[in-house]
């Protein structure tokens, strides 16, 4: 079993030293990945291509080899081929017939040949001779030069003939490890996962940074999608997954920052933390999934104010992308289902968020923020190798009971006070307590533990996350109240 791998065109136009370095890196990456399948698979590089040769004993791994080649950055396309010593035109026809003869029955076809080296025939001669022979000596429906059912592809390289059995597109981009690393802020939604994929595709070793705003299920979900991205597209290089507990930071913002500036200031706090961790990892840039005007914090004015908090380069691969394009890419790379079912957690929801933040106002609001809380969050960060996080993902999360009727339980409305005031929860004859989510962890311990409690929020997301967290803490008298008829506007993704 023989595969011929072609370099992404941008690699081939580089200077000779850069091309050598990039092609060597791609060869090393493929060796590392394919060795995990079987160490008998051979990877060889020359100036024009990479050959992947697997002995007959591992023919059953052909599909898995193709998966690796399809998802490794730096490859324009790859072909499964039969290699033969080069003979005359009659010999080329006979070798092609042995591969393609049975597959042309009832189908129109054409022959396309490429040639490298010195020969006494031209590519057109090969196409005409082989095409005529196949047309006369198979059950083909005839030659059709435009839009045939089958295109028989041949390559003549010096003294070798390659009959191509199948050709597949590659991922494109540059080989992973040819560019400096970055730290990507991920929330598990569409934007941050697609942004991370795009940096991987460009050959950038991409570490992951997750700001945990209070939910174990969300953290496990983000770890799962980060592992998926790494394992599918970037497993040739180990990276880190960093979790920063940010619930206290969110609570401090909610308590002390003007409502309209909460989103911008939260992003600035995240960027401060990302800068500290990037420095620790010796990374020179951070990546976000922000796109112009997708949400209120992502206007040009607000992004400029957010970026002013750091000297670290902030990359935004999606800055001019439409949401439909982002979702389509997520579908293509396999993260759509993750994102669509990710338990989002929005820690800061401004009723009237500013779209034109002023740095003077931001700094005034931040003067009321206790920065020891941010320092503590950074100090409590957890750093893991990406291949270790799946062990947690495979662990069991506690089951959260969800009810449509409260029964005898006390319902706790955990929404932000501004949201609760706009749409109060009223249950006829049933007790309702209001405890904002950012105070719940400390307040729950003071409640009557002989009672049963159901948490409520507009979307049922924060309530499930906090109920799961309380179950983790050992409480067994907590669940979620999720009535059928209450609806709320989806909050913005604060982590992209």
XYZ file of C-alpha atoms in Angstrom:
496
model
C 0.000 0.000 0.000
C 1.553 3.217 -1.219
C 0.463 6.829 -0.727
C 1.981 9.883 -2.410
C 1.632 13.103 -0.393
C 1.873 16.493 -2.119
C 2.984 19.611 -0.245
C 0.647 22.554 0.213
C 1.476 25.054 -2.603
C 2.593 27.793 -0.189
C 5.348 25.468 0.976
C 6.661 24.899 -2.550
C 7.086 28.634 -3.252
C 9.203 29.270 -0.158
C 12.952 29.735 -0.360
C 14.938 26.502 -0.504
C 15.973 26.536 3.191
C 12.390 27.229 4.348
C 10.949 24.606 2.012
C 13.440 22.044 3.309
C 12.589 22.878 6.908
C 8.832 22.715 6.349
C 8.912 19.503 4.309
C 11.176 17.869 6.893
C 8.779 18.935 9.656
C 5.838 17.430 7.766
C 7.755 14.180 7.312
C 8.574 14.086 11.032
C 4.937 14.803 11.957
C 3.668 11.989 9.731
C 6.247 9.576 11.091
C 5.190 10.380 14.633
C 1.487 9.953 13.870
C 1.743 6.855 11.680
C 4.113 5.124 14.087
C 1.197 5.037 16.513
C -0.699 2.894 13.992
C 2.166 0.529 13.144
C 5.896 1.062 13.290
C 6.338 -0.814 9.990
C 4.844 2.090 8.036
C 7.669 3.910 6.231
C 7.691 7.651 5.489
C 10.166 8.932 2.867
C 10.668 12.479 1.627
C 12.127 13.894 -1.533
C 12.071 17.394 -3.014
C 8.624 17.070 -4.586
C 6.626 14.732 -2.367
C 6.423 12.401 0.591
C 5.907 8.675 0.116
C 4.050 6.684 2.748
C 4.592 2.957 2.269
C 2.801 0.318 4.305
C 3.560 -3.400 3.914
C 0.787 -5.820 2.962
C 0.633 -6.993 6.579
C -0.932 -3.672 7.597
C -3.260 -3.280 4.601
C -6.198 -3.288 7.024
C -4.956 0.093 8.314
C -5.466 1.821 4.965
C -8.512 3.760 6.120
C -6.784 4.950 9.269
C -3.705 6.008 7.305
C -5.956 8.050 5.030
C -7.559 9.672 8.094
C -4.141 10.769 9.351
C -3.156 12.160 5.951
C -6.482 13.999 5.535
C -6.168 15.775 8.891
C -2.468 16.638 9.049
C -1.666 20.301 8.278
C 0.701 20.975 5.380
C -0.758 18.536 2.827
C -2.387 19.761 -0.396
C -3.611 16.309 -1.445
C -2.618 12.671 -1.213
C -3.126 9.719 -3.511
C -3.252 5.974 -3.058
C -1.096 4.666 -5.893
C 0.397 1.612 -7.518
C 4.079 2.125 -8.310
C 5.742 0.333 -11.238
C 9.081 0.532 -13.056
C 8.626 2.722 -16.126
C 8.446 0.985 -19.509
C 7.275 2.076 -22.957
C 3.778 3.314 -23.829
C 2.456 -0.226 -24.241
C 3.797 -1.162 -20.816
C 2.197 1.948 -19.268
C -1.135 0.967 -20.833
C -0.921 -2.620 -19.558
C -0.087 -1.505 -16.028
C -2.954 0.987 -16.082
C -5.349 -1.666 -17.385
C -4.402 -3.976 -14.494
C -5.471 -1.316 -12.004
C -8.442 0.358 -13.702
C -9.825 -2.147 -16.208
C -12.602 -3.584 -14.041
C -13.668 -0.178 -12.701
C -14.557 1.413 -16.039
C -17.473 -0.834 -17.032
C -20.450 1.247 -18.111
C -18.714 4.535 -17.315
C -17.283 7.366 -19.361
C -13.657 8.194 -18.643
C -10.622 10.221 -19.581
C -6.908 9.808 -18.900
C -4.800 12.592 -17.383
C -1.032 12.228 -17.164
C 1.716 14.299 -15.534
C 5.377 13.794 -16.364
C 8.642 14.734 -14.668
C 12.056 13.936 -16.188
C 13.486 13.164 -19.640
C 11.465 10.744 -21.790
C 10.952 10.031 -25.489
C 7.217 10.704 -25.189
C 5.037 13.567 -23.976
C 2.201 13.584 -21.444
C -0.330 13.891 -24.276
C 1.138 10.775 -25.915
C 0.506 8.824 -22.705
C -3.059 10.095 -22.428
C -3.927 9.220 -26.034
C -2.259 5.804 -26.077
C -3.585 4.619 -22.699
C -7.005 6.149 -23.279
C -7.362 4.448 -26.649
C -6.304 1.096 -25.236
C -8.722 1.288 -22.321
C -11.561 2.336 -24.593
C -11.012 -0.629 -26.911
C -10.298 -3.310 -24.327
C -12.693 -2.611 -21.436
C -16.467 -2.333 -21.022
C -16.217 1.467 -20.659
C -19.024 3.630 -22.041
C -16.489 5.688 -23.944
C -13.988 8.508 -23.654
C -15.365 11.842 -22.450
C -12.867 14.653 -21.985
C -15.247 16.998 -20.122
C -16.953 15.867 -16.906
C -16.374 12.112 -17.300
C -17.604 9.604 -14.740
C -14.016 8.534 -14.022
C -10.685 10.317 -14.420
C -7.750 7.916 -14.689
C -4.708 9.757 -13.338
C -1.127 8.763 -14.091
C 2.213 10.245 -13.052
C 5.500 9.506 -14.736
C 8.421 10.513 -12.525
C 11.815 9.797 -14.044
C 11.994 5.972 -14.128
C 8.794 5.294 -12.163
C 5.138 5.010 -13.143
C 2.457 5.866 -10.602
C -1.079 4.733 -11.361
C -3.361 6.676 -9.037
C -6.160 4.587 -7.527
C -7.767 7.396 -5.521
C -6.944 11.007 -4.700
C -8.103 12.929 -1.645
C -7.818 16.584 -0.618
C -5.555 17.439 2.288
C -6.011 19.994 5.014
C -3.682 22.584 3.473
C -1.805 25.078 5.608
C 1.656 24.625 7.088
C 3.094 21.652 9.002
C 2.459 21.890 12.714
C 5.514 23.129 14.558
C 6.825 25.393 11.798
C 5.409 28.491 13.515
C 5.720 29.837 17.057
C 3.088 28.598 19.574
C -0.008 30.477 20.757
C -2.457 30.293 23.646
C -6.098 30.051 22.543
C -8.953 31.190 24.798
C -11.625 28.507 24.448
C -15.192 28.273 25.688
C -16.286 25.271 23.648
C -18.662 27.285 21.464
C -18.518 27.652 17.694
C -16.190 30.662 17.597
C -13.316 29.679 19.852
C -13.082 26.122 18.496
C -13.004 27.298 14.870
C -10.414 29.970 15.734
C -8.248 27.287 17.371
C -8.595 25.034 14.331
C -7.479 27.841 12.017
C -4.298 28.445 14.003
C -3.564 24.703 14.011
C -4.095 24.566 10.259
C -1.580 27.381 9.829
C 1.080 25.257 11.490
C 0.810 26.875 14.925
C 1.147 24.755 18.024
C -1.984 25.810 19.925
C -2.329 25.591 23.712
C -5.767 26.002 25.326
C -6.905 28.364 28.080
C -10.324 27.977 29.683
C -11.834 30.404 32.191
C -14.110 28.397 34.459
C -16.963 30.611 35.572
C -18.358 28.033 37.959
C -19.435 24.862 36.200
C -17.863 21.407 36.177
C -19.964 20.190 33.252
C -18.870 23.147 31.141
C -15.236 22.518 32.002
C -15.499 18.862 31.038
C -17.288 19.799 27.818
C -14.556 22.262 26.839
C -11.849 19.750 27.660
C -13.604 17.212 25.480
C -13.776 19.467 22.420
C -10.199 20.699 22.953
C -9.013 17.101 23.092
C -10.996 16.325 19.940
C -9.344 19.202 18.044
C -5.885 18.225 19.234
C -6.313 14.503 18.605
C -7.762 14.965 15.112
C -5.589 17.775 13.761
C -2.584 18.338 16.014
C -1.593 15.130 17.805
C 1.967 15.301 16.457
C 2.755 17.896 19.137
C 1.795 17.839 22.795
C 0.119 20.995 24.116
C -1.225 22.228 27.434
C -4.770 22.782 28.666
C -4.982 25.461 31.339
C -8.028 26.053 33.542
C -8.373 29.295 35.517
C -11.147 29.476 38.150
C -12.886 32.754 37.376
C -16.082 32.626 39.446
C -14.694 34.957 42.135
C -13.535 37.401 39.459
C -17.039 37.406 37.982
C -18.597 37.944 41.396
C -16.285 40.894 42.070
C -17.238 42.467 38.732
C -20.931 41.978 39.378
C -20.659 43.527 42.820
C -18.508 46.555 41.980
C -18.566 47.426 38.268
C -21.091 49.568 36.424
C -23.553 47.332 34.584
C -22.818 48.635 31.084
C -19.064 48.065 31.466
C -19.132 44.568 32.968
C -18.554 42.704 29.690
C -15.610 44.818 28.586
C -13.961 44.634 31.989
C -14.447 40.868 32.193
C -12.651 40.520 28.851
C -9.837 42.745 30.141
C -9.486 40.549 33.226
C -9.336 37.473 31.025
C -6.692 39.088 28.854
C -4.624 40.013 31.906
C -4.760 36.392 33.074
C -4.023 35.097 29.573
C -0.961 37.346 29.378
C 0.409 35.978 32.650
C -0.094 32.372 31.550
C 1.288 33.040 28.060
C 4.430 34.421 29.692
C 4.687 31.303 31.828
C 4.406 29.102 28.735
C 6.829 31.366 26.821
C 4.128 32.082 24.248
C 4.101 35.403 22.409
C 0.453 35.582 21.287
C -3.048 34.732 22.476
C -5.980 33.777 20.242
C -9.668 34.594 20.636
C -12.766 33.768 18.589
C -14.022 37.335 18.441
C -15.584 38.689 15.243
C -16.457 42.308 14.501
C -19.858 43.333 15.922
C -20.978 39.795 16.714
C -21.813 40.904 20.262
C -21.627 44.218 22.082
C -18.105 43.745 23.441
C -16.753 43.100 19.943
C -17.051 46.535 18.391
C -13.782 48.027 17.179
C -13.886 50.615 19.958
C -14.404 47.988 22.662
C -11.786 45.629 21.238
C -9.243 48.463 21.242
C -10.011 49.178 24.900
C -9.786 45.463 25.749
C -6.443 45.054 23.959
C -4.932 48.094 25.647
C -4.611 46.076 28.851
C -1.754 43.968 27.441
C 1.344 44.206 25.273
C 0.901 40.576 24.192
C -0.184 40.117 20.590
C -3.899 39.221 20.311
C -4.826 37.197 17.215
C -8.443 37.031 16.017
C -8.655 34.609 13.070
C -12.422 35.148 12.741
C -12.411 38.934 12.919
C -14.218 39.436 9.570
C -16.161 36.159 9.506
C -19.932 35.766 9.376
C -21.582 33.503 11.936
C -22.944 31.259 9.167
C -19.404 30.770 7.838
C -18.147 29.930 11.321
C -20.886 27.357 11.871
C -20.233 25.826 8.444
C -16.550 25.455 9.286
C -17.443 23.896 12.639
C -19.578 21.382 10.764
C -16.730 20.575 8.370
C -14.144 20.023 11.098
C -16.452 18.006 13.351
C -17.033 20.422 16.236
C -20.591 21.529 15.401
C -22.261 18.952 17.638
C -19.910 19.793 20.503
C -20.668 23.509 20.197
C -24.413 23.093 19.723
C -24.684 20.971 22.870
C -22.065 22.757 24.957
C -23.419 23.840 28.358
C -22.644 27.546 27.901
C -22.144 29.648 30.971
C -22.458 33.411 30.733
C -21.128 34.982 33.891
C -21.758 38.618 32.996
C -24.960 39.758 31.300
C -25.250 43.520 30.936
C -28.754 44.878 30.460
C -27.477 47.796 28.355
C -23.852 46.984 27.476
C -21.738 49.791 26.080
C -20.567 49.525 22.487
C -18.160 52.480 22.781
C -16.218 51.996 25.968
C -14.059 54.893 27.120
C -10.729 54.002 28.651
C -11.112 56.673 31.359
C -14.416 55.137 32.470
C -12.980 51.615 32.307
C -10.034 52.546 34.498
C -12.344 54.281 36.960
C -14.504 51.159 37.231
C -11.465 48.921 37.596
C -10.224 51.031 40.491
C -13.083 49.502 42.491
C -11.972 45.982 41.600
C -9.916 43.992 44.114
C -7.034 42.738 41.984
C -5.919 40.284 44.648
C -8.896 38.192 43.490
C -7.526 38.112 39.943
C -4.065 37.242 41.247
C -5.563 34.419 43.298
C -7.415 33.063 40.253
C -4.206 33.055 38.208
C -2.333 31.425 41.053
C -4.959 28.670 41.281
C -4.777 27.814 37.588
C -4.496 24.128 36.739
C -2.193 23.158 33.872
C -2.425 19.733 32.248
C -1.058 18.018 29.186
C -3.866 17.804 26.649
C -3.674 14.013 26.447
C -4.403 13.813 30.183
C -7.654 15.768 30.238
C -9.634 12.985 28.561
C -9.234 10.930 31.733
C -11.476 13.460 33.474
C -13.852 13.643 30.530
C -14.344 9.891 30.733
C -15.231 10.186 34.405
C -18.841 10.350 35.448
C -20.436 13.716 36.161
C -23.186 13.718 38.784
C -26.716 13.397 37.442
C -28.835 16.499 37.969
C -32.560 15.992 38.459
C -34.618 18.373 36.296
C -38.280 18.996 37.144
C -41.029 20.842 35.347
C -43.041 21.179 38.579
C -41.497 22.206 41.917
C -43.649 20.004 44.169
C -42.662 20.581 47.781
C -39.206 21.924 46.943
C -38.085 25.538 47.418
C -37.223 27.185 44.114
C -34.114 29.388 44.137
C -33.941 32.001 41.387
C -30.188 32.314 40.698
C -30.370 34.916 37.901
C -28.575 38.236 38.089
C -30.696 40.776 40.053
C -31.147 42.964 36.947
C -32.534 40.032 34.977
C -34.692 38.859 37.862
C -36.151 42.352 38.280
C -37.122 42.536 34.609
C -38.913 39.160 34.683
C -39.722 38.031 38.246
C -40.409 34.340 38.798
C -43.798 33.918 40.443
C -45.128 30.517 41.455
C -48.607 30.519 42.899
C -48.532 29.187 46.437
C -44.919 28.088 46.177
C -41.924 29.626 47.947
C -39.277 31.316 45.743
C -35.965 32.552 47.078
C -33.596 34.820 45.148
C -29.875 34.108 45.482
C -27.691 35.415 42.596
C -25.559 32.661 41.114
C -22.348 34.403 42.125
C -23.363 34.132 45.798
C -24.903 30.667 45.638
C -21.891 28.577 46.637
C -21.450 30.360 49.942
C -25.153 30.934 50.583
C -26.309 27.367 49.979
C -24.433 26.030 53.001
C -26.479 28.351 55.236
C -29.848 27.044 54.025
C -31.974 24.496 55.882
C -30.453 21.233 54.664
C -33.625 19.354 55.596
C -35.377 21.046 52.678
C -35.108 20.263 48.987
C -34.094 23.044 46.591
C -34.505 23.512 42.837
C -32.361 26.082 41.045
C -33.897 28.276 38.351
C -32.452 30.444 35.563
C -33.903 31.604 32.257
C -32.210 29.069 29.987
C -31.733 26.256 32.460
C -27.987 26.294 31.868
C -26.479 28.078 34.864
C -28.939 26.241 37.087
C -27.734 22.851 35.825
C -24.097 23.847 36.133
C -24.481 25.112 39.688
C -26.589 22.136 40.699
C -23.871 19.861 39.345
C -21.263 21.833 41.258
C -23.241 21.535 44.513
C -23.641 17.797 43.945
C -19.876 17.635 43.530
C -19.579 19.373 46.896
C -21.598 16.578 48.507
C -25.085 18.124 48.681
C -27.911 15.783 47.689
C -30.901 18.083 48.188
C -30.551 20.103 44.994
C -31.972 19.876 41.495
C -33.186 22.136 38.677
C -36.567 23.738 38.061
C -37.129 23.988 34.310
C -40.699 24.957 33.352
C -41.752 24.513 29.745
C -43.119 27.960 28.931
C -40.508 30.402 30.153
C -38.038 31.690 27.557
C -35.133 34.107 27.583
C -32.701 35.695 25.153
C -29.487 33.766 24.664
C -26.528 35.541 26.345
C -23.305 36.332 24.542
C -20.355 33.994 24.745
C -18.017 35.817 27.142
C -15.006 33.604 26.490
C -14.477 34.111 22.771
